[in-house]
Amino acid sequence: MIINLQKFIDREKPVWDELDALLVRIGREPYGSFDLEELKRFHYLAERTSADLVHIREMVTQAELQAYLESLVSRAYGEIQEKQASSMRFRPIHWFISVFPKTFRTHLRCFVMAVMITLIGCMFGGGAVLFDTEAKAAIMPFSHLHGDPSERVEMEERRDEIKMEGKAAFSTQLMTHNTKISILVLALGISWGLGSIILLFYNGVILGAVIADYLIAGEGVFLTAWLLPHGSVEIPAILIAGQAGLVLGGAMIGWGNRLSMKMRLRQIVPDLVTLIGGVAVLLVWAGLVESYLSQDHEPVMPYWIKITIGMIELILLFSFLGLSGRTFRRAKAGDILMAGDENE
Amino acid sequence: MKTSKFHTQNIRTPEGVVFSLLLASPIVRMLAWLIDALAITAATTLLQWLLLMLIVISPDFAFALWFIIGFILTVGYSIAFEWLWNGQTPGKRLLRLRVVDENGLTLHFPQVVVRNLLRFVDQLPVFYFVGGTASLLNSRSQRLGDLAAGTIVVRQPRVAAPDIDEIGGAKYNSFSQYPYLEARLCSLITPREASLAASALMRRNEFEDTARLTVFRELAAHFQGLVKFPPEVTDDISDEQYVRNVVCSVYKLADKGAGKQ
């Protein structure tokens, strides 16, 4: 059956035009600027245009009109079927002190796994340098670490003033470089986690080799004072990026999860963004500390101060990750404090 | 929801209405990326010139800014544009492409971030080899970032409401002199044939002269095979007018000339 096309278009075109205008407006303004009547009207227009599409497809099969109505319906569908308000206000402080640590704890198993992989890498790198001194040159990618640690310490401790020149550029270079590495660690999780595991392991190998090299040379205190102030934040940040990579890898593999891969990925995408966002914030802090504190040594910067600051940072970081965002409540029957995440 | 072999993604709404999204091919996406890469390069070059002036005042501060803004430009460009422009970057907007949720829904911010962060893998080892290979192998042309974020890139050509006047209903439809033949034509013609004829009339100005003559000759011959109108109605009209009469009869388009008779 072919309907009267002229009459149909004359009757329905005002509806399509009104829907088109509303869709353009929605693209420009959030829903907050619409009142209830306008939203109801929008819903009605979208439903009516959908019905027109069905009508035109079954009764007329007019290609141009069908393409036009499909474009209207597809645009309206995306807006109407949306479950969450895209204009929801982002609260950065709440996100960092509550959402980020909660997400970290939700995927704690992946973090522990990232730590284990890095530790195995450390043992491998440390062992290689311990048993084969020539392995150092092959393992360490940075040429400034190829020399004798004692000579470096002697040279560093010869400086008698703190130079501020170049520190701002150095800190931003560290922040951006480390953030890019962290993103790569996360992104490689798409290879069923294998890429993230390899990068974490390799990172561990370098770290282990540096630690072993300085310990063998008897420069343990220098090493601790050098690495701890920024490493206490930077290394956990890279491990959290590895955690995110393993979360992504886990969703790809889907062990013990009956959902489809598509659904598994859909579930973890917000968590990946939260984790990598938190990592970026931590790396900004680590970059500042590495540039403005870690590179200054005795006599101008006493080692005990640097080590103390590093220890405090480490304790604060893991207290924050372990406790922040938890809700404490008293048990009814006694005075024992109960702690838990709101979503637990 | 299913993907057809013609690079479209069909989506069925809860109400049972089916509509299709046109998937963008990897080649068009690459062109959009080239435009964006040019825009980033231009912005970076401009930044270099501005920072050169700042170096005179403080080289340290200038280089710090260089690292930060360079990072924001390369990593944040696509994220910012796709979020603010609802799935479009300048390159995508120029080529009428848009990133959408694979279920046809509006993009969420985490989806935008994840699909763009996974560029770090998609662009390995050079020139998006990994992402390009993935999108060539994927039926919905998804690179790895799209797979992880649950997104697709669709083509959104400008679709205007069809103008029925383009068919030319103002002219007199001589077929209406024979209502029983007109009714027979309506019962024999398929909706697809009618749509094809209407499309040909609406696009008549897009054809070259010889192509237009060929198209309307073949269409007229086909419709003449369905119903034979008397020679006094058909002898003096062109093939195009014959097809126009068919469309006006089938779709019952208003015969504006009828009132003047």
PDB file of C-alpha atoms in Angstrom, chain B residues 36-219:
ATOM      1  CA  ASP B  36      43.699  16.861  13.040  1.00  0.00           C
ATOM      2  CA  ALA B  37      47.435  16.098  12.899  1.00  0.00           C
ATOM      3  CA  LEU B  38      47.906  19.195  10.737  1.00  0.00           C
ATOM      4  CA  ALA B  39      45.897  21.274  13.206  1.00  0.00           C
ATOM      5  CA  ILE B  40      48.028  20.000  16.110  1.00  0.00           C
ATOM      6  CA  THR B  41      51.233  20.710  14.168  1.00  0.00           C
ATOM      7  CA  ALA B  42      50.038  24.221  13.348  1.00  0.00           C
ATOM      8  CA  ALA B  43      49.140  24.876  16.985  1.00  0.00           C
ATOM      9  CA  THR B  44      52.502  23.491  18.144  1.00  0.00           C
ATOM     10  CA  THR B  45      54.406  25.669  15.669  1.00  0.00           C
ATOM     11  CA  LEU B  46      52.491  28.744  16.781  1.00  0.00           C
ATOM     12  CA  LEU B  47      53.258  27.840  20.380  1.00  0.00           C
ATOM     13  CA  GLN B  48      56.961  27.529  19.549  1.00  0.00           C
ATOM     14  CA  TRP B  49      57.015  31.056  18.162  1.00  0.00           C
ATOM     15  CA  LEU B  50      55.224  32.443  21.218  1.00  0.00           C
ATOM     16  CA  LEU B  51      57.563  30.642  23.601  1.00  0.00           C
ATOM     17  CA  LEU B  52      60.603  31.880  21.713  1.00  0.00           C
ATOM     18  CA  MET B  53      59.635  35.351  22.866  1.00  0.00           C
ATOM     19  CA  LEU B  54      59.220  34.092  26.439  1.00  0.00           C
ATOM     20  CA  ILE B  55      62.688  32.476  26.414  1.00  0.00           C
ATOM     21  CA  VAL B  56      64.222  35.943  26.549  1.00  0.00           C
ATOM     22  CA  ILE B  57      62.497  36.551  29.894  1.00  0.00           C
ATOM     23  CA  SER B  58      62.826  33.091  31.483  1.00  0.00           C
ATOM     24  CA  PRO B  59      64.120  30.066  29.529  1.00  0.00           C
ATOM     25  CA  ASP B  60      63.206  27.712  32.386  1.00  0.00           C
ATOM     26  CA  PHE B  61      59.600  28.866  32.495  1.00  0.00           C
ATOM     27  CA  ALA B  62      59.365  28.843  28.686  1.00  0.00           C
ATOM     28  CA  PHE B  63      60.529  25.221  28.450  1.00  0.00           C
ATOM     29  CA  ALA B  64      58.240  24.203  31.322  1.00  0.00           C
ATOM     30  CA  LEU B  65      55.311  25.691  29.420  1.00  0.00           C
ATOM     31  CA  TRP B  66      56.493  24.016  26.232  1.00  0.00           C
ATOM     32  CA  PHE B  67      56.412  20.546  27.836  1.00  0.00           C
ATOM     33  CA  ILE B  68      53.028  21.065  29.485  1.00  0.00           C
ATOM     34  CA  ILE B  69      51.209  22.671  26.581  1.00  0.00           C
ATOM     35  CA  GLY B  70      52.805  20.247  24.100  1.00  0.00           C
ATOM     36  CA  PHE B  71      51.529  17.342  26.216  1.00  0.00           C
ATOM     37  CA  ILE B  72      48.054  18.859  26.530  1.00  0.00           C
ATOM     38  CA  LEU B  73      47.898  19.459  22.779  1.00  0.00           C
ATOM     39  CA  THR B  74      48.944  15.952  21.774  1.00  0.00           C
ATOM     40  CA  VAL B  75      46.996  14.006  24.411  1.00  0.00           C
ATOM     41  CA  GLY B  76      44.149  16.373  25.204  1.00  0.00           C
ATOM     42  CA  TYR B  77      43.233  17.639  21.705  1.00  0.00           C
ATOM     43  CA  SER B  78      40.986  14.746  20.712  1.00  0.00           C
ATOM     44  CA  ILE B  79      39.620  14.249  24.226  1.00  0.00           C
ATOM     45  CA  ALA B  80      38.624  17.902  24.573  1.00  0.00           C
ATOM     46  CA  PHE B  81      37.081  18.232  21.124  1.00  0.00           C
ATOM     47  CA  GLU B  82      35.241  14.900  21.157  1.00  0.00           C
ATOM     48  CA  TRP B  83      33.778  15.756  24.542  1.00  0.00           C
ATOM     49  CA  LEU B  84      32.868  19.367  23.832  1.00  0.00           C
ATOM     50  CA  TRP B  85      31.703  18.778  20.248  1.00  0.00           C
ATOM     51  CA  ASN B  86      29.788  15.610  21.036  1.00  0.00           C
ATOM     52  CA  GLY B  87      32.088  13.100  19.312  1.00  0.00           C
ATOM     53  CA  GLN B  88      33.723  15.361  16.746  1.00  0.00           C
ATOM     54  CA  THR B  89      37.179  16.851  16.259  1.00  0.00           C
ATOM     55  CA  PRO B  90      37.800  19.537  13.604  1.00  0.00           C
ATOM     56  CA  GLY B  91      38.932  16.800  11.178  1.00  0.00           C
ATOM     57  CA  LYS B  92      35.869  14.681  11.853  1.00  0.00           C
ATOM     58  CA  ARG B  93      33.574  17.694  11.596  1.00  0.00           C
ATOM     59  CA  LEU B  94      35.003  18.641   8.197  1.00  0.00           C
ATOM     60  CA  LEU B  95      34.438  15.112   6.889  1.00  0.00           C
ATOM     61  CA  ARG B  96      31.079  14.736   8.643  1.00  0.00           C
ATOM     62  CA  LEU B  97      32.209  11.948  10.940  1.00  0.00           C
ATOM     63  CA  ARG B  98      31.181  11.476  14.549  1.00  0.00           C
ATOM     64  CA  VAL B  99      32.153   9.143  17.361  1.00  0.00           C
ATOM     65  CA  VAL B 100      29.080   7.579  18.932  1.00  0.00           C
ATOM     66  CA  ASP B 101      28.381   4.869  21.436  1.00  0.00           C
ATOM     67  CA  GLU B 102      28.135   1.502  19.674  1.00  0.00           C
ATOM     68  CA  ASN B 103      24.503   1.223  20.817  1.00  0.00           C
ATOM     69  CA  GLY B 104      23.674   4.584  19.261  1.00  0.00           C
ATOM     70  CA  LEU B 105      23.640   6.379  22.617  1.00  0.00           C
ATOM     71  CA  THR B 106      25.341   9.628  23.560  1.00  0.00           C
ATOM     72  CA  LEU B 107      29.041   9.348  24.399  1.00  0.00           C
ATOM     73  CA  HIS B 108      30.120   9.360  28.033  1.00  0.00           C
ATOM     74  CA  PHE B 109      33.260  11.171  29.121  1.00  0.00           C
ATOM     75  CA  PRO B 110      35.064   7.940  30.202  1.00  0.00           C
ATOM     76  CA  GLN B 111      34.452   6.504  26.718  1.00  0.00           C
ATOM     77  CA  VAL B 112      36.009   9.576  25.102  1.00  0.00           C
ATOM     78  CA  VAL B 113      39.043   9.362  27.398  1.00  0.00           C
ATOM     79  CA  VAL B 114      39.627   5.625  27.000  1.00  0.00           C
ATOM     80  CA  ARG B 115      39.306   5.583  23.184  1.00  0.00           C
ATOM     81  CA  ASN B 116      41.834   8.408  22.986  1.00  0.00           C
ATOM     82  CA  LEU B 117      44.267   7.026  25.552  1.00  0.00           C
ATOM     83  CA  LEU B 118      44.358   3.751  23.651  1.00  0.00           C
ATOM     84  CA  ARG B 119      45.766   5.675  20.689  1.00  0.00           C
ATOM     85  CA  PHE B 120      49.091   5.035  22.433  1.00  0.00           C
ATOM     86  CA  VAL B 121      48.728   1.409  21.346  1.00  0.00           C
ATOM     87  CA  ASP B 122      46.784   1.994  18.131  1.00  0.00           C
ATOM     88  CA  GLN B 123      49.517   4.219  16.718  1.00  0.00           C
ATOM     89  CA  LEU B 124      52.238   1.603  17.300  1.00  0.00           C
ATOM     90  CA  PRO B 125      54.733   1.046  15.752  1.00  0.00           C
ATOM     91  CA  VAL B 126      54.198   3.925  13.268  1.00  0.00           C
ATOM     92  CA  PHE B 127      51.263   5.663  11.516  1.00  0.00           C
ATOM     93  CA  TYR B 128      48.496   3.791  13.352  1.00  0.00           C
ATOM     94  CA  PHE B 129      49.550   0.418  12.007  1.00  0.00           C
ATOM     95  CA  VAL B 130      48.004  -1.500  14.914  1.00  0.00           C
ATOM     96  CA  GLY B 131      44.789   0.568  14.957  1.00  0.00           C
ATOM     97  CA  GLY B 132      44.507   0.581  11.170  1.00  0.00           C
ATOM     98  CA  THR B 133      44.940  -3.191  10.947  1.00  0.00           C
ATOM     99  CA  ALA B 134      42.385  -3.687  13.734  1.00  0.00           C
ATOM    100  CA  SER B 135      39.822  -1.464  12.011  1.00  0.00           C
ATOM    101  CA  LEU B 136      40.341  -3.221   8.673  1.00  0.00           C
ATOM    102  CA  LEU B 137      39.732  -6.591  10.316  1.00  0.00           C
ATOM    103  CA  ASN B 138      36.777  -5.404  12.377  1.00  0.00           C
ATOM    104  CA  SER B 139      33.305  -5.504  10.806  1.00  0.00           C
ATOM    105  CA  ARG B 140      32.467  -2.150  12.414  1.00  0.00           C
ATOM    106  CA  SER B 141      35.851  -0.572  11.554  1.00  0.00           C
ATOM    107  CA  GLN B 142      36.725  -0.266  15.236  1.00  0.00           C
ATOM    108  CA  ARG B 143      40.318   0.322  16.259  1.00  0.00           C
ATOM    109  CA  LEU B 144      41.466  -1.016  19.639  1.00  0.00           C
ATOM    110  CA  GLY B 145      40.470   2.221  21.387  1.00  0.00           C
ATOM    111  CA  ASP B 146      36.947   1.907  20.010  1.00  0.00           C
ATOM    112  CA  LEU B 147      36.732  -1.721  21.093  1.00  0.00           C
ATOM    113  CA  ALA B 148      37.770  -0.873  24.653  1.00  0.00           C
ATOM    114  CA  ALA B 149      35.516   2.180  24.924  1.00  0.00           C
ATOM    115  CA  GLY B 150      32.517   0.635  23.117  1.00  0.00           C
ATOM    116  CA  THR B 151      32.412   3.310  20.423  1.00  0.00           C
ATOM    117  CA  ILE B 152      32.069   3.461  16.648  1.00  0.00           C
ATOM    118  CA  VAL B 153      32.787   6.241  14.162  1.00  0.00           C
ATOM    119  CA  VAL B 154      29.845   7.009  11.894  1.00  0.00           C
ATOM    120  CA  ARG B 155      29.338   9.123   8.791  1.00  0.00           C
ATOM    121  CA  GLN B 156      26.642  11.740   9.079  1.00  0.00           C
ATOM    122  CA  PRO B 157      26.097  13.209   5.626  1.00  0.00           C
ATOM    123  CA  ARG B 158      23.846  16.246   5.546  1.00  0.00           C
ATOM    124  CA  VAL B 159      20.306  14.915   5.213  1.00  0.00           C
ATOM    125  CA  ALA B 160      17.657  17.463   4.395  1.00  0.00           C
ATOM    126  CA  ALA B 161      13.950  16.780   4.291  1.00  0.00           C
ATOM    127  CA  PRO B 162      13.091  15.746   0.731  1.00  0.00           C
ATOM    128  CA  ASP B 163      11.397  18.501  -1.232  1.00  0.00           C
ATOM    129  CA  ILE B 164       8.404  16.969  -2.922  1.00  0.00           C
ATOM    130  CA  ASP B 165       8.121  19.983  -5.245  1.00  0.00           C
ATOM    131  CA  GLU B 166      11.335  18.777  -6.895  1.00  0.00           C
ATOM    132  CA  ILE B 167       9.239  16.022  -8.470  1.00  0.00           C
ATOM    133  CA  GLY B 168       7.388  18.689 -10.351  1.00  0.00           C
ATOM    134  CA  GLY B 169       3.807  18.099  -9.268  1.00  0.00           C
ATOM    135  CA  ALA B 170       2.815  21.478 -10.720  1.00  0.00           C
ATOM    136  CA  LYS B 171       2.466  20.030 -14.189  1.00  0.00           C
ATOM    137  CA  TYR B 172      -0.745  18.433 -15.446  1.00  0.00           C
ATOM    138  CA  ASN B 173      -0.944  14.670 -14.941  1.00  0.00           C
ATOM    139  CA  SER B 174      -2.657  13.272 -18.033  1.00  0.00           C
ATOM    140  CA  PHE B 175      -2.853   9.773 -16.441  1.00  0.00           C
ATOM    141  CA  SER B 176      -5.621  11.036 -14.175  1.00  0.00           C
ATOM    142  CA  GLN B 177      -7.932  10.981 -17.227  1.00  0.00           C
ATOM    143  CA  TYR B 178      -7.917   7.151 -16.904  1.00  0.00           C
ATOM    144  CA  PRO B 179      -8.592   6.422 -13.221  1.00  0.00           C
ATOM    145  CA  TYR B 180      -8.984   2.647 -13.727  1.00  0.00           C
ATOM    146  CA  LEU B 181      -5.563   2.437 -15.433  1.00  0.00           C
ATOM    147  CA  GLU B 182      -4.105   4.650 -12.721  1.00  0.00           C
ATOM    148  CA  ALA B 183      -5.550   2.308 -10.075  1.00  0.00           C
ATOM    149  CA  ARG B 184      -4.079  -0.703 -11.896  1.00  0.00           C
ATOM    150  CA  LEU B 185      -0.668   1.001 -11.978  1.00  0.00           C
ATOM    151  CA  CYS B 186      -0.852   1.614  -8.206  1.00  0.00           C
ATOM    152  CA  SER B 187      -1.642  -2.027  -7.550  1.00  0.00           C
ATOM    153  CA  LEU B 188       1.155  -3.374  -9.765  1.00  0.00           C
ATOM    154  CA  ILE B 189       4.028  -1.053  -8.894  1.00  0.00           C
ATOM    155  CA  THR B 190       6.169  -2.047  -5.904  1.00  0.00           C
ATOM    156  CA  PRO B 191       7.044   0.541  -3.238  1.00  0.00           C
ATOM    157  CA  ARG B 192      10.718   0.159  -4.170  1.00  0.00           C
ATOM    158  CA  GLU B 193      10.014   0.958  -7.844  1.00  0.00           C
ATOM    159  CA  ALA B 194       7.961   3.985  -6.864  1.00  0.00           C
ATOM    160  CA  SER B 195      10.692   5.183  -4.535  1.00  0.00           C
ATOM    161  CA  LEU B 196      13.310   4.750  -7.262  1.00  0.00           C
ATOM    162  CA  ALA B 197      11.273   6.842  -9.681  1.00  0.00           C
ATOM    163  CA  ALA B 198      10.680   9.572  -7.085  1.00  0.00           C
ATOM    164  CA  SER B 199      14.401   9.617  -6.214  1.00  0.00           C
ATOM    165  CA  ALA B 200      15.309   9.956  -9.897  1.00  0.00           C
ATOM    166  CA  LEU B 201      12.998  12.978 -10.229  1.00  0.00           C
ATOM    167  CA  MET B 202      14.276  14.611  -7.046  1.00  0.00           C
ATOM    168  CA  ARG B 203      17.856  14.219  -8.227  1.00  0.00           C
ATOM    169  CA  ARG B 204      17.274  15.092 -11.863  1.00  0.00           C
ATOM    170  CA  ASN B 205      19.496  18.172 -11.659  1.00  0.00           C
ATOM    171  CA  GLU B 206      22.418  16.103 -10.360  1.00  0.00           C
ATOM    172  CA  PHE B 207      22.543  13.974 -13.550  1.00  0.00           C
ATOM    173  CA  GLU B 208      24.477  14.801 -16.692  1.00  0.00           C
ATOM    174  CA  ASP B 209      22.193  15.325 -19.717  1.00  0.00           C
ATOM    175  CA  THR B 210      22.873  11.974 -21.382  1.00  0.00           C
ATOM    176  CA  ALA B 211      22.695  10.092 -18.087  1.00  0.00           C
ATOM    177  CA  ARG B 212      19.375  11.748 -17.274  1.00  0.00           C
ATOM    178  CA  LEU B 213      17.907  10.780 -20.647  1.00  0.00           C
ATOM    179  CA  THR B 214      19.080   7.173 -20.213  1.00  0.00           C
ATOM    180  CA  VAL B 215      17.740   6.863 -16.651  1.00  0.00           C
ATOM    181  CA  PHE B 216      14.290   8.207 -17.518  1.00  0.00           C
ATOM    182  CA  ARG B 217      14.099   6.214 -20.770  1.00  0.00           C
ATOM    183  CA  GLU B 218      14.738   2.971 -18.883  1.00  0.00           C
ATOM    184  CA  LEU B 219      12.346   3.856 -16.084  1.00  0.00           C
TER     185      LEU B 219
END
